[in-house]
JSON list of C-alpha atoms in Angstrom, two decimals:
[
{"chain": "A", "resi": 1, "resn": "UNK", "atom": "CA", "xyz": [-152.13, 70.31, 68.28]},
{"chain": "A", "resi": 2, "resn": "UNK", "atom": "CA", "xyz": [-152.24, 72.93, 71.22]},
{"chain": "A", "resi": 3, "resn": "UNK", "atom": "CA", "xyz": [-148.90, 71.27, 72.55]},
{"chain": "A", "resi": 4, "resn": "UNK", "atom": "CA", "xyz": [-147.24, 71.71, 69.28]},
{"chain": "A", "resi": 5, "resn": "UNK", "atom": "CA", "xyz": [-147.88, 75.08, 68.95]},
{"chain": "A", "resi": 6, "resn": "UNK", "atom": "CA", "xyz": [-146.53, 75.98, 72.36]},
{"chain": "A", "resi": 7, "resn": "UNK", "atom": "CA", "xyz": [-143.51, 74.01, 71.64]},
{"chain": "A", "resi": 8, "resn": "UNK", "atom": "CA", "xyz": [-143.21, 75.94, 68.23]},
{"chain": "A", "resi": 9, "resn": "UNK", "atom": "CA", "xyz": [-143.38, 79.30, 70.01]},
{"chain": "A", "resi": 10, "resn": "UNK", "atom": "CA", "xyz": [-141.07, 78.50, 72.45]},
{"chain": "A", "resi": 11, "resn": "UNK", "atom": "CA", "xyz": [-138.55, 77.48, 69.70]},
{"chain": "A", "resi": 12, "resn": "UNK", "atom": "CA", "xyz": [-139.34, 80.82, 67.90]},
{"chain": "A", "resi": 13, "resn": "UNK", "atom": "CA", "xyz": [-138.67, 82.48, 71.30]},
{"chain": "A", "resi": 14, "resn": "UNK", "atom": "CA", "xyz": [-135.25, 80.65, 71.63]},
{"chain": "A", "resi": 15, "resn": "UNK", "atom": "CA", "xyz": [-134.37, 81.59, 67.86]},
{"chain": "A", "resi": 16, "resn": "UNK", "atom": "CA", "xyz": [-134.86, 85.24, 68.46]},
{"chain": "A", "resi": 17, "resn": "UNK", "atom": "CA", "xyz": [-132.96, 85.03, 71.64]},
{"chain": "A", "resi": 18, "resn": "UNK", "atom": "CA", "xyz": [-129.97, 83.44, 70.02]},
{"chain": "A", "resi": 19, "resn": "UNK", "atom": "CA", "xyz": [-130.21, 85.59, 66.84]},
{"chain": "A", "resi": 20, "resn": "UNK", "atom": "CA", "xyz": [-131.00, 88.97, 68.27]},
{"chain": "A", "resi": 21, "resn": "UNK", "atom": "CA", "xyz": [-128.77, 88.44, 71.67]},
{"chain": "A", "resi": 22, "resn": "UNK", "atom": "CA", "xyz": [-125.91, 87.08, 69.50]},
{"chain": "A", "resi": 23, "resn": "UNK", "atom": "CA", "xyz": [-122.74, 86.85, 71.59]},
{"chain": "A", "resi": 24, "resn": "UNK", "atom": "CA", "xyz": [-124.15, 89.25, 74.18]},
{"chain": "A", "resi": 25, "resn": "UNK", "atom": "CA", "xyz": [-126.75, 86.89, 75.29]},
{"chain": "A", "resi": 26, "resn": "UNK", "atom": "CA", "xyz": [-125.08, 83.64, 74.24]},
{"chain": "A", "resi": 27, "resn": "UNK", "atom": "CA", "xyz": [-124.85, 82.25, 77.61]},
{"chain": "A", "resi": 28, "resn": "UNK", "atom": "CA", "xyz": [-128.73, 83.12, 78.31]},
{"chain": "A", "resi": 29, "resn": "UNK", "atom": "CA", "xyz": [-129.54, 81.37, 75.21]},
{"chain": "A", "resi": 30, "resn": "UNK", "atom": "CA", "xyz": [-127.30, 78.23, 76.14]},
{"chain": "A", "resi": 31, "resn": "UNK", "atom": "CA", "xyz": [-128.98, 78.38, 79.67]},
{"chain": "A", "resi": 32, "resn": "UNK", "atom": "CA", "xyz": [-132.44, 78.52, 78.11]},
{"chain": "A", "resi": 33, "resn": "UNK", "atom": "CA", "xyz": [-131.62, 75.67, 75.62]},
{"chain": "A", "resi": 34, "resn": "UNK", "atom": "CA", "xyz": [-130.13, 73.46, 78.29]},
{"chain": "A", "resi": 35, "resn": "UNK", "atom": "CA", "xyz": [-133.17, 74.05, 80.66]},
{"chain": "A", "resi": 36, "resn": "UNK", "atom": "CA", "xyz": [-135.68, 73.25, 78.11]},
{"chain": "A", "resi": 37, "resn": "UNK", "atom": "CA", "xyz": [-133.68, 69.76, 77.12]},
{"chain": "A", "resi": 38, "resn": "UNK", "atom": "CA", "xyz": [-133.56, 69.04, 80.90]},
{"chain": "A", "resi": 39, "resn": "UNK", "atom": "CA", "xyz": [-137.14, 69.82, 81.73]},
{"chain": "A", "resi": 40, "resn": "UNK", "atom": "CA", "xyz": [-138.21, 67.99, 78.59]},
{"chain": "A", "resi": 41, "resn": "UNK", "atom": "CA", "xyz": [-136.18, 64.95, 79.64]},
{"chain": "A", "resi": 42, "resn": "UNK", "atom": "CA", "xyz": [-137.95, 64.86, 83.39]},
{"chain": "A", "resi": 43, "resn": "UNK", "atom": "CA", "xyz": [-141.37, 65.53, 81.98]},
{"chain": "A", "resi": 44, "resn": "UNK", "atom": "CA", "xyz": [-141.25, 63.10, 79.01]},
{"chain": "A", "resi": 45, "resn": "UNK", "atom": "CA", "xyz": [-138.96, 60.29, 77.44]},
{"chain": "A", "resi": 46, "resn": "UNK", "atom": "CA", "xyz": [-136.63, 62.24, 74.87]},
{"chain": "A", "resi": 47, "resn": "UNK", "atom": "CA", "xyz": [-134.41, 60.18, 72.63]},
{"chain": "A", "resi": 48, "resn": "UNK", "atom": "CA", "xyz": [-131.78, 62.62, 73.64]},
{"chain": "A", "resi": 49, "resn": "UNK", "atom": "CA", "xyz": [-129.01, 60.63, 71.31]},
{"chain": "A", "resi": 50, "resn": "UNK", "atom": "CA", "xyz": [-131.25, 61.65, 68.48]},
{"chain": "A", "resi": 51, "resn": "UNK", "atom": "CA", "xyz": [-131.31, 65.37, 69.45]},
{"chain": "A", "resi": 52, "resn": "UNK", "atom": "CA", "xyz": [-127.46, 65.38, 69.87]},
{"chain": "A", "resi": 53, "resn": "UNK", "atom": "CA", "xyz": [-126.88, 63.70, 66.71]},
{"chain": "A", "resi": 54, "resn": "UNK", "atom": "CA", "xyz": [-128.92, 66.03, 64.81]},
{"chain": "A", "resi": 55, "resn": "UNK", "atom": "CA", "xyz": [-127.29, 69.14, 66.47]},
{"chain": "A", "resi": 56, "resn": "UNK", "atom": "CA", "xyz": [-124.05, 67.53, 65.90]},
{"chain": "A", "resi": 57, "resn": "UNK", "atom": "CA", "xyz": [-124.81, 67.13, 62.17]},
{"chain": "A", "resi": 58, "resn": "UNK", "atom": "CA", "xyz": [-126.16, 70.96, 61.86]},
{"chain": "A", "resi": 59, "resn": "UNK", "atom": "CA", "xyz": [-123.04, 72.29, 63.90]},
{"chain": "A", "resi": 60, "resn": "UNK", "atom": "CA", "xyz": [-120.76, 70.33, 61.31]},
{"chain": "A", "resi": 61, "resn": "UNK", "atom": "CA", "xyz": [-122.63, 71.55, 58.33]},
{"chain": "A", "resi": 62, "resn": "UNK", "atom": "CA", "xyz": [-122.48, 75.30, 59.61]},
{"chain": "A", "resi": 63, "resn": "UNK", "atom": "CA", "xyz": [-118.84, 74.87, 60.34]},
{"chain": "A", "resi": 64, "resn": "UNK", "atom": "CA", "xyz": [-118.06, 73.42, 56.74]},
{"chain": "A", "resi": 65, "resn": "UNK", "atom": "CA", "xyz": [-120.09, 76.61, 55.53]},
{"chain": "A", "resi": 66, "resn": "UNK", "atom": "CA", "xyz": [-117.99, 78.75, 57.52]},
{"chain": "A", "resi": 67, "resn": "UNK", "atom": "CA", "xyz": [-114.98, 77.02, 56.47]},
{"chain": "A", "resi": 68, "resn": "UNK", "atom": "CA", "xyz": [-115.64, 77.21, 52.81]},
{"chain": "A", "resi": 69, "resn": "UNK", "atom": "CA", "xyz": [-117.00, 80.97, 52.89]},
{"chain": "A", "resi": 70, "resn": "UNK", "atom": "CA", "xyz": [-120.76, 80.50, 52.32]},
{"chain": "A", "resi": 71, "resn": "UNK", "atom": "CA", "xyz": [-121.30, 82.78, 55.54]},
{"chain": "A", "resi": 72, "resn": "UNK", "atom": "CA", "xyz": [-119.24, 84.43, 58.22]},
{"chain": "A", "resi": 73, "resn": "UNK", "atom": "CA", "xyz": [-119.85, 85.75, 61.55]},
{"chain": "A", "resi": 74, "resn": "UNK", "atom": "CA", "xyz": [-118.43, 88.72, 63.55]},
{"chain": "A", "resi": 75, "resn": "UNK", "atom": "CA", "xyz": [-115.91, 86.59, 65.15]},
{"chain": "A", "resi": 76, "resn": "UNK", "atom": "CA", "xyz": [-113.79, 83.86, 63.29]},
{"chain": "A", "resi": 77, "resn": "UNK", "atom": "CA", "xyz": [-115.35, 80.82, 64.75]},
{"chain": "A", "resi": 78, "resn": "UNK", "atom": "CA", "xyz": [-118.74, 79.29, 64.90]},
{"chain": "A", "resi": 79, "resn": "UNK", "atom": "CA", "xyz": [-120.76, 81.27, 67.62]},
{"chain": "A", "resi": 80, "resn": "UNK", "atom": "CA", "xyz": [-121.79, 79.59, 70.88]},
{"chain": "A", "resi": 81, "resn": "UNK", "atom": "CA", "xyz": [-125.35, 80.83, 70.39]},
{"chain": "A", "resi": 82, "resn": "UNK", "atom": "CA", "xyz": [-125.66, 79.31, 67.03]},
{"chain": "A", "resi": 83, "resn": "UNK", "atom": "CA", "xyz": [-124.39, 75.96, 68.57]},
{"chain": "A", "resi": 84, "resn": "UNK", "atom": "CA", "xyz": [-127.06, 76.23, 71.17]},
{"chain": "A", "resi": 85, "resn": "UNK", "atom": "CA", "xyz": [-129.69, 77.21, 68.55]},
{"chain": "A", "resi": 86, "resn": "UNK", "atom": "CA", "xyz": [-128.80, 73.71, 66.78]},
{"chain": "A", "resi": 87, "resn": "UNK", "atom": "CA", "xyz": [-129.70, 71.90, 70.00]},
{"chain": "A", "resi": 88, "resn": "UNK", "atom": "CA", "xyz": [-132.81, 73.94, 70.15]},
{"chain": "A", "resi": 89, "resn": "UNK", "atom": "CA", "xyz": [-133.82, 73.13, 66.66]},
{"chain": "A", "resi": 90, "resn": "UNK", "atom": "CA", "xyz": [-133.00, 69.28, 67.14]},
{"chain": "A", "resi": 91, "resn": "UNK", "atom": "CA", "xyz": [-135.34, 69.56, 70.11]},
{"chain": "A", "resi": 92, "resn": "UNK", "atom": "CA", "xyz": [-137.91, 71.15, 68.17]},
{"chain": "A", "resi": 93, "resn": "UNK", "atom": "CA", "xyz": [-137.48, 68.62, 65.34]},
{"chain": "A", "resi": 94, "resn": "UNK", "atom": "CA", "xyz": [-138.01, 65.76, 67.59]},
{"chain": "A", "resi": 95, "resn": "UNK", "atom": "CA", "xyz": [-141.56, 67.19, 68.12]},
{"chain": "A", "resi": 96, "resn": "UNK", "atom": "CA", "xyz": [-142.10, 68.35, 64.68]},
{"chain": "A", "resi": 97, "resn": "UNK", "atom": "CA", "xyz": [-141.40, 65.34, 62.60]},
{"chain": "A", "resi": 98, "resn": "UNK", "atom": "CA", "xyz": [-144.03, 63.15, 64.25]},
{"chain": "A", "resi": 99, "resn": "UNK", "atom": "CA", "xyz": [-146.34, 66.00, 64.19]},
{"chain": "A", "resi": 100, "resn": "UNK", "atom": "CA", "xyz": [-146.29, 66.31, 60.50]},
{"chain": "A", "resi": 101, "resn": "UNK", "atom": "CA", "xyz": [-145.80, 62.48, 59.73]},
{"chain": "A", "resi": 102, "resn": "UNK", "atom": "CA", "xyz": [-149.20, 62.28, 58.15]},
{"chain": "A", "resi": 103, "resn": "UNK", "atom": "CA", "xyz": [-148.35, 64.91, 55.35]},
{"chain": "A", "resi": 104, "resn": "UNK", "atom": "CA", "xyz": [-146.77, 63.92, 51.90]},
{"chain": "A", "resi": 105, "resn": "UNK", "atom": "CA", "xyz": [-142.95, 63.43, 52.48]},
{"chain": "A", "resi": 106, "resn": "UNK", "atom": "CA", "xyz": [-142.13, 66.02, 49.41]},
{"chain": "A", "resi": 107, "resn": "UNK", "atom": "CA", "xyz": [-144.27, 68.79, 50.96]},
{"chain": "A", "resi": 108, "resn": "UNK", "atom": "CA", "xyz": [-142.43, 68.35, 54.44]},
{"chain": "A", "resi": 109, "resn": "UNK", "atom": "CA", "xyz": [-138.97, 68.41, 52.46]},
{"chain": "A", "resi": 110, "resn": "UNK", "atom": "CA", "xyz": [-139.78, 71.32, 50.84]},
{"chain": "A", "resi": 111, "resn": "UNK", "atom": "CA", "xyz": [-141.26, 73.38, 53.61]},
{"chain": "A", "resi": 112, "resn": "UNK", "atom": "CA", "xyz": [-138.41, 72.32, 56.13]},
{"chain": "A", "resi": 113, "resn": "UNK", "atom": "CA", "xyz": [-135.87, 73.15, 53.28]},
{"chain": "A", "resi": 114, "resn": "UNK", "atom": "CA", "xyz": [-137.74, 76.62, 52.54]},
{"chain": "A", "resi": 115, "resn": "UNK", "atom": "CA", "xyz": [-137.99, 77.52, 56.44]},
{"chain": "A", "resi": 116, "resn": "UNK", "atom": "CA", "xyz": [-134.29, 76.45, 57.08]},
{"chain": "A", "resi": 117, "resn": "UNK", "atom": "CA", "xyz": [-132.85, 78.72, 54.25]},
{"chain": "A", "resi": 118, "resn": "UNK", "atom": "CA", "xyz": [-135.10, 81.54, 55.16]},
{"chain": "A", "resi": 119, "resn": "UNK", "atom": "CA", "xyz": [-134.25, 81.34, 58.97]},
{"chain": "A", "resi": 120, "resn": "UNK", "atom": "CA", "xyz": [-130.49, 82.13, 57.69]},
{"chain": "A", "resi": 121, "resn": "UNK", "atom": "CA", "xyz": [-131.85, 84.77, 55.31]},
{"chain": "A", "resi": 122, "resn": "UNK", "atom": "CA", "xyz": [-133.67, 86.34, 58.60]},
{"chain": "A", "resi": 123, "resn": "UNK", "atom": "CA", "xyz": [-130.34, 86.00, 60.70]},
{"chain": "A", "resi": 124, "resn": "UNK", "atom": "CA", "xyz": [-128.64, 87.68, 57.62]},
{"chain": "A", "resi": 125, "resn": "UNK", "atom": "CA", "xyz": [-131.35, 90.67, 57.74]},
{"chain": "A", "resi": 126, "resn": "UNK", "atom": "CA", "xyz": [-130.85, 91.00, 61.56]},
{"chain": "A", "resi": 127, "resn": "UNK", "atom": "CA", "xyz": [-127.20, 91.15, 61.02]},
{"chain": "A", "resi": 128, "resn": "UNK", "atom": "CA", "xyz": [-126.27, 87.79, 62.99]},
{"chain": "A", "resi": 129, "resn": "UNK", "atom": "CA", "xyz": [-124.68, 86.35, 59.87]},
{"chain": "A", "resi": 130, "resn": "UNK", "atom": "CA", "xyz": [-123.01, 87.79, 56.54]},
{"chain": "A", "resi": 131, "resn": "UNK", "atom": "CA", "xyz": [-122.93, 85.90, 53.47]},
{"chain": "A", "resi": 132, "resn": "UNK", "atom": "CA", "xyz": [-120.07, 85.17, 51.15]},
{"chain": "A", "resi": 133, "resn": "UNK", "atom": "CA", "xyz": [-122.03, 84.83, 48.02]},
{"chain": "A", "resi": 134, "resn": "UNK", "atom": "CA", "xyz": [-124.74, 86.99, 46.62]},
{"chain": "A", "resi": 135, "resn": "UNK", "atom": "CA", "xyz": [-128.10, 86.69, 48.89]},
{"chain": "A", "resi": 136, "resn": "UNK", "atom": "CA", "xyz": [-129.65, 84.61, 46.26]},
{"chain": "A", "resi": 137, "resn": "UNK", "atom": "CA", "xyz": [-126.82, 82.30, 45.81]},
{"chain": "A", "resi": 138, "resn": "UNK", "atom": "CA", "xyz": [-126.35, 81.91, 49.54]},
{"chain": "A", "resi": 139, "resn": "UNK", "atom": "CA", "xyz": [-130.17, 81.44, 50.27]},
{"chain": "A", "resi": 140, "resn": "UNK", "atom": "CA", "xyz": [-130.16, 78.71, 47.20]},
{"chain": "A", "resi": 141, "resn": "UNK", "atom": "CA", "xyz": [-127.24, 76.75, 48.85]},
{"chain": "A", "resi": 142, "resn": "UNK", "atom": "CA", "xyz": [-128.75, 76.96, 52.03]},
{"chain": "A", "resi": 143, "resn": "UNK", "atom": "CA", "xyz": [-131.86, 75.80, 50.56]},
{"chain": "A", "resi": 144, "resn": "UNK", "atom": "CA", "xyz": [-130.29, 72.52, 49.00]},
{"chain": "A", "resi": 145, "resn": "UNK", "atom": "CA", "xyz": [-128.09, 71.85, 52.35]},
{"chain": "A", "resi": 146, "resn": "UNK", "atom": "CA", "xyz": [-131.57, 71.89, 54.16]},
{"chain": "A", "resi": 147, "resn": "UNK", "atom": "CA", "xyz": [-133.34, 69.92, 51.77]},
{"chain": "A", "resi": 148, "resn": "UNK", "atom": "CA", "xyz": [-130.64, 67.11, 52.49]},
{"chain": "A", "resi": 149, "resn": "UNK", "atom": "CA", "xyz": [-130.92, 67.81, 56.06]},
{"chain": "A", "resi": 150, "resn": "UNK", "atom": "CA", "xyz": [-134.55, 67.44, 55.75]},
{"chain": "A", "resi": 151, "resn": "UNK", "atom": "CA", "xyz": [-134.08, 63.79, 54.85]},
{"chain": "A", "resi": 152, "resn": "UNK", "atom": "CA", "xyz": [-132.00, 63.33, 57.99]},
{"chain": "A", "resi": 153, "resn": "UNK", "atom": "CA", "xyz": [-134.37, 64.92, 59.98]},
{"chain": "A", "resi": 154, "resn": "UNK", "atom": "CA", "xyz": [-137.21, 62.60, 58.77]},
{"chain": "A", "resi": 155, "resn": "UNK", "atom": "CA", "xyz": [-134.80, 59.49, 58.93]},
{"chain": "A", "resi": 156, "resn": "UNK", "atom": "CA", "xyz": [-134.11, 60.28, 62.56]},
{"chain": "A", "resi": 157, "resn": "UNK", "atom": "CA", "xyz": [-137.30, 61.54, 64.09]},
{"chain": "A", "resi": 158, "resn": "UNK", "atom": "CA", "xyz": [-140.10, 60.13, 61.68]},
{"chain": "A", "resi": 159, "resn": "UNK", "atom": "CA", "xyz": [-140.70, 57.01, 63.81]},
{"chain": "A", "resi": 160, "resn": "UNK", "atom": "CA", "xyz": [-140.24, 58.89, 67.20]},
{"chain": "A", "resi": 161, "resn": "UNK", "atom": "CA", "xyz": [-143.98, 58.37, 68.58]},
{"chain": "A", "resi": 162, "resn": "UNK", "atom": "CA", "xyz": [-143.80, 54.67, 67.57]},
{"chain": "A", "resi": 163, "resn": "UNK", "atom": "CA", "xyz": [-140.47, 53.69, 69.30]},
{"chain": "A", "resi": 164, "resn": "UNK", "atom": "CA", "xyz": [-140.62, 55.94, 72.25]},
{"chain": "A", "resi": 165, "resn": "UNK", "atom": "CA", "xyz": [-141.71, 54.00, 75.51]},
{"chain": "A", "resi": 166, "resn": "UNK", "atom": "CA", "xyz": [-142.33, 50.78, 73.51]},
{"chain": "A", "resi": 167, "resn": "UNK", "atom": "CA", "xyz": [-142.11, 48.12, 75.99]},
{"chain": "A", "resi": 168, "resn": "UNK", "atom": "CA", "xyz": [-143.77, 45.35, 73.90]},
{"chain": "A", "resi": 169, "resn": "UNK", "atom": "CA", "xyz": [-143.23, 43.75, 70.52]},
{"chain": "A", "resi": 170, "resn": "UNK", "atom": "CA", "xyz": [-146.17, 44.25, 68.03]},
{"chain": "A", "resi": 171, "resn": "UNK", "atom": "CA", "xyz": [-147.30, 40.80, 68.78]},
{"chain": "A", "resi": 172, "resn": "UNK", "atom": "CA", "xyz": [-147.65, 41.89, 72.49]},
{"chain": "A", "resi": 173, "resn": "UNK", "atom": "CA", "xyz": [-144.56, 39.88, 73.72]},
{"chain": "A", "resi": 174, "resn": "UNK", "atom": "CA", "xyz": [-142.18, 41.89, 76.33]},
{"chain": "A", "resi": 175, "resn": "UNK", "atom": "CA", "xyz": [-139.40, 43.55, 74.78]},
{"chain": "A", "resi": 176, "resn": "UNK", "atom": "CA", "xyz": [-136.34, 41.83, 76.34]},
{"chain": "A", "resi": 177, "resn": "UNK", "atom": "CA", "xyz": [-132.69, 42.63, 76.11]},
{"chain": "A", "resi": 178, "resn": "UNK", "atom": "CA", "xyz": [-132.08, 39.81, 73.65]},
{"chain": "A", "resi": 179, "resn": "UNK", "atom": "CA", "xyz": [-134.88, 41.28, 71.32]},
{"chain": "A", "resi": 180, "resn": "UNK", "atom": "CA", "xyz": [-134.00, 44.95, 71.29]}
]
């Protein structure tokens, strides 16, 4: 649990760096995220393709939100710091989902959706994002999006601990290329 707490604090540091630093610190944010992913990959096998998949889905979702006017940024494009933040979040989710796997699924879905929507609200309060609708409708829309995203996260990362480094089948036979 101590390990997960440290990972959570590190993700919060990256979130603050991205949201408070925005364009001024975006390359620092990207550097910290890249170093985090690289060091994690060196120390522990990470399903990098899963992290990339989740980050790409998040970036696509935010691009769609930007395109339809749900929110906007200082510039007309999706900020680089936000894309970096999606990679950091996907990295964090790869630890978080297996850590909360024992909790009821509905509770994890609601908490993740609430946390995701409130993180955009906090970004709004810090001036990192502007909402195209009222705060209530924007946060509600984000909550619903994050509810769906939560399902994806659980699907992608729920069995992460089980499948990572598995070299044998459940019956103990070695896992060969023809059985993967």
